[in-house]
Coordinates of C-alpha atoms in Angstrom, one line a residue:
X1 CA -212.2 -100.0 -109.5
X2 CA -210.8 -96.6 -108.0
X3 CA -211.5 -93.8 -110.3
X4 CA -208.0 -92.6 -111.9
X5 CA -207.1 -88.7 -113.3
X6 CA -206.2 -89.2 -117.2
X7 CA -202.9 -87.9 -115.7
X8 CA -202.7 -91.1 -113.2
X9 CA -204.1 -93.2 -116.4
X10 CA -201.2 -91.7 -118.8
X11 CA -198.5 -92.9 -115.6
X12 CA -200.3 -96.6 -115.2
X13 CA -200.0 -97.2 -118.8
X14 CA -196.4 -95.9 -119.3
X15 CA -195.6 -98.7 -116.8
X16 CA -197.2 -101.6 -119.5
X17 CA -195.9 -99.9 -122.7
X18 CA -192.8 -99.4 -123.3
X19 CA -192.4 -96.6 -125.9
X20 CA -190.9 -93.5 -126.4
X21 CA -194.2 -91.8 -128.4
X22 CA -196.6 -90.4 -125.8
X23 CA -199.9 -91.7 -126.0
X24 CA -202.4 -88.5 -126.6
X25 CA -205.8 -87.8 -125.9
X26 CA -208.0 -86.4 -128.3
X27 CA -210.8 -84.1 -127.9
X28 CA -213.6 -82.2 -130.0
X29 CA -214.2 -79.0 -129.3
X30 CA -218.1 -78.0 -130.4
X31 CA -218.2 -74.0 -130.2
X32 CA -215.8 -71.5 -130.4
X33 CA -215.7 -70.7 -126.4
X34 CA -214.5 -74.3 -125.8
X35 CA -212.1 -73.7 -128.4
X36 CA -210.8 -71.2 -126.7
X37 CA -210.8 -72.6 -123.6
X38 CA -208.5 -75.0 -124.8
X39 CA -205.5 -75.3 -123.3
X40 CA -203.3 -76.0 -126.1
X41 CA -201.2 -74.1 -128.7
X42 CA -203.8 -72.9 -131.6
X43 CA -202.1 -73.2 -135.2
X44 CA -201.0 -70.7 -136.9
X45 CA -201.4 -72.0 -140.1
X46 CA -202.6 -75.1 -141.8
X47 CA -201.3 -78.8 -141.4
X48 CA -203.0 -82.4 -141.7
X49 CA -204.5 -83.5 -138.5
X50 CA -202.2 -86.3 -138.8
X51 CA -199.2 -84.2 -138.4
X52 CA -201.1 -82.7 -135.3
X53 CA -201.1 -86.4 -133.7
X54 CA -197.7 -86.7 -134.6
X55 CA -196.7 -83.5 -132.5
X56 CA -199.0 -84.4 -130.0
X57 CA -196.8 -87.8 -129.3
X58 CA -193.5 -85.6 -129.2
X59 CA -195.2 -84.2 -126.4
X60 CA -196.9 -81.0 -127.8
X61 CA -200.5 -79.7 -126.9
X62 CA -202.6 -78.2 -130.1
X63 CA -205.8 -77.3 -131.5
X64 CA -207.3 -76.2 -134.7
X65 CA -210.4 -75.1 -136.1
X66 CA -211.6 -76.0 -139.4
X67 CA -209.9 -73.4 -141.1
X68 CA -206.4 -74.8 -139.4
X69 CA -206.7 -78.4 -141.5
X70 CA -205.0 -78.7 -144.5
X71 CA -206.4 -82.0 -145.4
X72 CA -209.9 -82.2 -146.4
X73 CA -210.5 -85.8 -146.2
X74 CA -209.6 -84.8 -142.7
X75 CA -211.9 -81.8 -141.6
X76 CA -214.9 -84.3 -142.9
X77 CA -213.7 -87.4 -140.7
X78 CA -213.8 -85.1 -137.6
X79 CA -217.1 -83.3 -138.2
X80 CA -215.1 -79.9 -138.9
X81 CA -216.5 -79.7 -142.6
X82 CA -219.5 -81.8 -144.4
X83 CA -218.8 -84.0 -147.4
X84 CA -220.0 -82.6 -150.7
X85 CA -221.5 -84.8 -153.5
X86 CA -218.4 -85.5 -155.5
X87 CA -217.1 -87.1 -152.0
X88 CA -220.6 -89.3 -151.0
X89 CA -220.8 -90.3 -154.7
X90 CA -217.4 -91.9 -154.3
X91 CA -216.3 -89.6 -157.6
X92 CA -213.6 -87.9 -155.8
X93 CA -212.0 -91.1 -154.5
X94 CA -212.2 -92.6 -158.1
X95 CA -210.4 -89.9 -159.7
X96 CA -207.4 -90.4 -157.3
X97 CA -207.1 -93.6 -158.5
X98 CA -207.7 -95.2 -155.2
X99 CA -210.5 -97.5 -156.6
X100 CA -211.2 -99.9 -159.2
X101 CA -214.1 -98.7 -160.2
X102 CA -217.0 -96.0 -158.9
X103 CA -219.3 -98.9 -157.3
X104 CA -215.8 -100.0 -155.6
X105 CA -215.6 -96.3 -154.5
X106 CA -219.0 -95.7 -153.5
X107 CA -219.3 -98.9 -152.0
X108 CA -216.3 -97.9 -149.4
X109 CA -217.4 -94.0 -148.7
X110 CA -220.7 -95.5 -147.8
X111 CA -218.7 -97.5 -145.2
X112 CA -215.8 -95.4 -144.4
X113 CA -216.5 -93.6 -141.1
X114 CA -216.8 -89.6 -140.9
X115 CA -218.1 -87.9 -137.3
X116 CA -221.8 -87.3 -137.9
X117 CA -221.6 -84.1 -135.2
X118 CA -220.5 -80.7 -136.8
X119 CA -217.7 -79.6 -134.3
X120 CA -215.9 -75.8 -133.5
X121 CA -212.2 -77.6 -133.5
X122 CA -210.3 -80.2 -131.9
X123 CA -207.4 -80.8 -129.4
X124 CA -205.0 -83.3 -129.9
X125 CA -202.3 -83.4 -126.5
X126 CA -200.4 -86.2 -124.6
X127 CA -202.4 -87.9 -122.0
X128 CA -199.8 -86.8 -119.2
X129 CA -200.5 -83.0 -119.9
X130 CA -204.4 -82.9 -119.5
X131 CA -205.2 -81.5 -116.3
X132 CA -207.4 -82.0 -113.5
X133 CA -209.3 -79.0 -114.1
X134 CA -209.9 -80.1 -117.8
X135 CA -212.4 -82.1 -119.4
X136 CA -210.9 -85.8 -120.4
X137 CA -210.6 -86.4 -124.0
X138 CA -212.9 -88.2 -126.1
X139 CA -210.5 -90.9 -126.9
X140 CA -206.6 -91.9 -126.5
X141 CA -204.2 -92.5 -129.6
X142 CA -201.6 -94.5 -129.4
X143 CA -199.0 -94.7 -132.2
X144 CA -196.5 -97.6 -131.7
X145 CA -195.2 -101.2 -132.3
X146 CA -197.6 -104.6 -133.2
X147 CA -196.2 -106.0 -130.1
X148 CA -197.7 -103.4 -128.0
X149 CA -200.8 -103.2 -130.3
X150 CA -201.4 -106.5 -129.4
X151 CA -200.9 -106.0 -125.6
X152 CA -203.1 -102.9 -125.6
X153 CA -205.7 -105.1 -128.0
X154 CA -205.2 -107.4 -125.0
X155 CA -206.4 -105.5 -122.5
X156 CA -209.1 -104.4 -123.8
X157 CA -210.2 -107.9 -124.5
X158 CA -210.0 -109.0 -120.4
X159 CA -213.1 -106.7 -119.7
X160 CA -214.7 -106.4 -122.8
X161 CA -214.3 -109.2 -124.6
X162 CA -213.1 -109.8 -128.3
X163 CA -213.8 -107.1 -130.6
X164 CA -214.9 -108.5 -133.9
X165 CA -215.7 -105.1 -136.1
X166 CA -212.2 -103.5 -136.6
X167 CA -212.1 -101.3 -139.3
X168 CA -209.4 -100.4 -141.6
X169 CA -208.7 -100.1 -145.7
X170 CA -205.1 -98.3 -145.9
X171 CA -207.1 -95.0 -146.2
X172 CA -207.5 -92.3 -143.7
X173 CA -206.1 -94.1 -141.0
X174 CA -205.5 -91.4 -138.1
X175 CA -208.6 -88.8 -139.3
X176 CA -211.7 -91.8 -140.2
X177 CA -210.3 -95.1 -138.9
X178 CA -208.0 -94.0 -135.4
X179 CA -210.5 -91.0 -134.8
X180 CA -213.7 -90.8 -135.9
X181 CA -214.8 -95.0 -136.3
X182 CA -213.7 -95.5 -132.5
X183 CA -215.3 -92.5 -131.4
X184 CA -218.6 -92.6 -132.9
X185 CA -218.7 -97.1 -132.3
X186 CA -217.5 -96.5 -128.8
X187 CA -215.2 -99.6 -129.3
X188 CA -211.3 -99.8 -130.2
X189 CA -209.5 -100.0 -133.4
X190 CA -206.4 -100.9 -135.0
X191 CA -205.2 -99.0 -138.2
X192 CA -202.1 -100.0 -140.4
X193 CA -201.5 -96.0 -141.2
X194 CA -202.1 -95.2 -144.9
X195 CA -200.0 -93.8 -147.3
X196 CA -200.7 -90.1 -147.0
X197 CA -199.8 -90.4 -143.3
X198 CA -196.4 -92.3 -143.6
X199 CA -195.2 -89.5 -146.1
X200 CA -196.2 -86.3 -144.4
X201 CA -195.9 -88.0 -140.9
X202 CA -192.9 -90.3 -141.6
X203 CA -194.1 -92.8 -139.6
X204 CA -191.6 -95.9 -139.1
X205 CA -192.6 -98.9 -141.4
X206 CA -192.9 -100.8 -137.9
X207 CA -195.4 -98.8 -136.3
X208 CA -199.0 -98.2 -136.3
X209 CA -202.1 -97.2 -134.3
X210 CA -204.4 -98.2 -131.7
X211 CA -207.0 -96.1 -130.5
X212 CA -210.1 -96.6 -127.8
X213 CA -212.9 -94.5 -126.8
X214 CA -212.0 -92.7 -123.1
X215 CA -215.1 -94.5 -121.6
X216 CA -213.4 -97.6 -122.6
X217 CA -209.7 -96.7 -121.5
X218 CA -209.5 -97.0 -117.8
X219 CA -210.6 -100.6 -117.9
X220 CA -208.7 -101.3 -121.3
X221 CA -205.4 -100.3 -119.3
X222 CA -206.4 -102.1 -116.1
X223 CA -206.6 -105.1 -118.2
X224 CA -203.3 -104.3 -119.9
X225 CA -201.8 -104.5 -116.6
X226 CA -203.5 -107.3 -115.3
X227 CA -201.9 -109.3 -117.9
X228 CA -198.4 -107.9 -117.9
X229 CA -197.3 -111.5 -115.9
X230 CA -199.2 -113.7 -118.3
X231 CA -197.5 -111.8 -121.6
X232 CA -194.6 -110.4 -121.2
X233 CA -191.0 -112.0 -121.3
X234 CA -188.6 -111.2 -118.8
X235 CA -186.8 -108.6 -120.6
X236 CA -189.9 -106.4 -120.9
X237 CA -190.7 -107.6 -117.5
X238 CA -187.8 -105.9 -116.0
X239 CA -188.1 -102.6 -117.5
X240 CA -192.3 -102.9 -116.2
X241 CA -190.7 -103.2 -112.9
X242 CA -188.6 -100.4 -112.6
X243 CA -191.9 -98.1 -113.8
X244 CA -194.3 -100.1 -111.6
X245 CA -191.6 -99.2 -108.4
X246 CA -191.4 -95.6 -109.4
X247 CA -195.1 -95.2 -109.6
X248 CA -195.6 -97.2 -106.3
X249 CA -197.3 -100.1 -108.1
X250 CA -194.9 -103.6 -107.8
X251 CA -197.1 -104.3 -105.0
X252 CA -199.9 -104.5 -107.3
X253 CA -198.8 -106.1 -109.8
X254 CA -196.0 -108.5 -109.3
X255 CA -194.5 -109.6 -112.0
X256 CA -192.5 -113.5 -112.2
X257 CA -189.7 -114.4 -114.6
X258 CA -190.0 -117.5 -117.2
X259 CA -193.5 -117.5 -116.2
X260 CA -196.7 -116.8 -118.7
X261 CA -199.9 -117.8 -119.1
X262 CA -198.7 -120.7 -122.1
X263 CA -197.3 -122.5 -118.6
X264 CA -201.0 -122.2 -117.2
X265 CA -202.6 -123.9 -120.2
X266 CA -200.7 -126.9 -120.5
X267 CA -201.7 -127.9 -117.3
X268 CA -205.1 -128.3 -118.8
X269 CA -203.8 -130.0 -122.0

């Protein structure tokens, strides 16, 4: 397959997901010259990382340092700060209330994914802004609706097959389980958000997040559109083909009304 900018990837996918959150690119930035480097808007002053993603899909470029994050639980997920022992004993968890009991706590810190690198910073911009010049990001975020969860699940699935190891509890869904778990198991993940998200983010109850490693992605949205035919009904099939015309694509991918692949499989049945 030909090799595609992130810029060109950000354009294909637009074509296949109808949304109006960008989807962003996240990197780590592991000393303070990279940080630097970095060309994004450097906080001021502290917020959650969350609230980061969320300007990133408004179509703002940022980065932090560790000093920049407002939320703990957050700095540890992305390698910014190390976990101390009231966090690996599971004592802090317990004492929010968010567990039964400490062997219910420990139990899930042990298994709760944190970035085992110790990183400068990180960036968090949309896709469509990363340059030529610049380094890709480690992995893409998208924010947006189960139906185009499921196609972006979808086309992941046509190259690399099911996934059977998502990961999610309700906790620390943008920092541990839309960050950190897809970037250290190099494979993708759905999160339902968690509470702390939906009230400083203000997330819509309808949406949630996807996120796969950027090895992963070009082939994950190739797939996506390789299956825009087979899916999609014919309303979301007309809006795919104004984008694929304006990106000089409907060649490629032609696209059939009252056509999917349900039609396909009762031939066998």
């Amino acid at each position: 397959m030909k090799e595609f900018t992130v810029k060109e990837l950000a354009d294909r996918l637009s074509c296949a997901i109808d949304w109006p959150r960008q989807a962003v690119g996240v990197r780590f930035l592991f000393t303070k010259q990279e940080f630097e480097d970095a060309q994004a808007i450097e906080l001021t002053k502290p917020i959650n990382y969350c609230m980061m993603v969320k300007s990133a899909t408004l179509g703002h470029a940022v980065k932090a340092d560790a000093s920049s994050h407002r939320c703990a639980a957050a700095a540890r997920a992305l390698g910014l700060e190390l976990p101390d022992e009231s966090h690996r004993s599971g004592r802090r968890g317990l004492a929010f209330r968010l567990y039964h009991d400490l062997g219910t706590a420990k139990y899930t810190r042990d298994r709760q994914t944190l970035c085992d690198h110790k990183a400068y910073g990180v960036m968090v911009k949309p896709l469509s802004q990363y340059a030529d010049s610049e380094e890709a990001p480690h992995l893409v975020l998208l924010i947006t609706s189960p139906y185009y969860a499921m196609r972006l699940i979808q086309g992941y699935t046509y190259y690399y097959g099911i996934q059977t190891n998502f990961k999610m509890s309700g906790l620390q869904a943008i920092c541990s389980e839309s960050t950190a778990y897809p970037y250290m198991s190099n494979s993708i993940n759905l999160s339902t958000l968690c509470g702390g998200t939906r009230l400083y983010c203000k997330w819509s109850d309808s949406e949630l997040a996807v996120s796969i490693p950027y090895s992963k992605f070009p082939l994950s949205v190739e797939g996506l559109l390789r299956t825009m035919d087979l899916q999609d009904s014919n309303e979301k099939k007309a809006v795919a083909r104004q984008k694929l015309k304006a990106n000089g694509m409907e060649e490629e991918f032609p696209l059939q009304d009252d056509f999917s692949y349900c039609y396909i499989s009762s031939a066998y049945e």
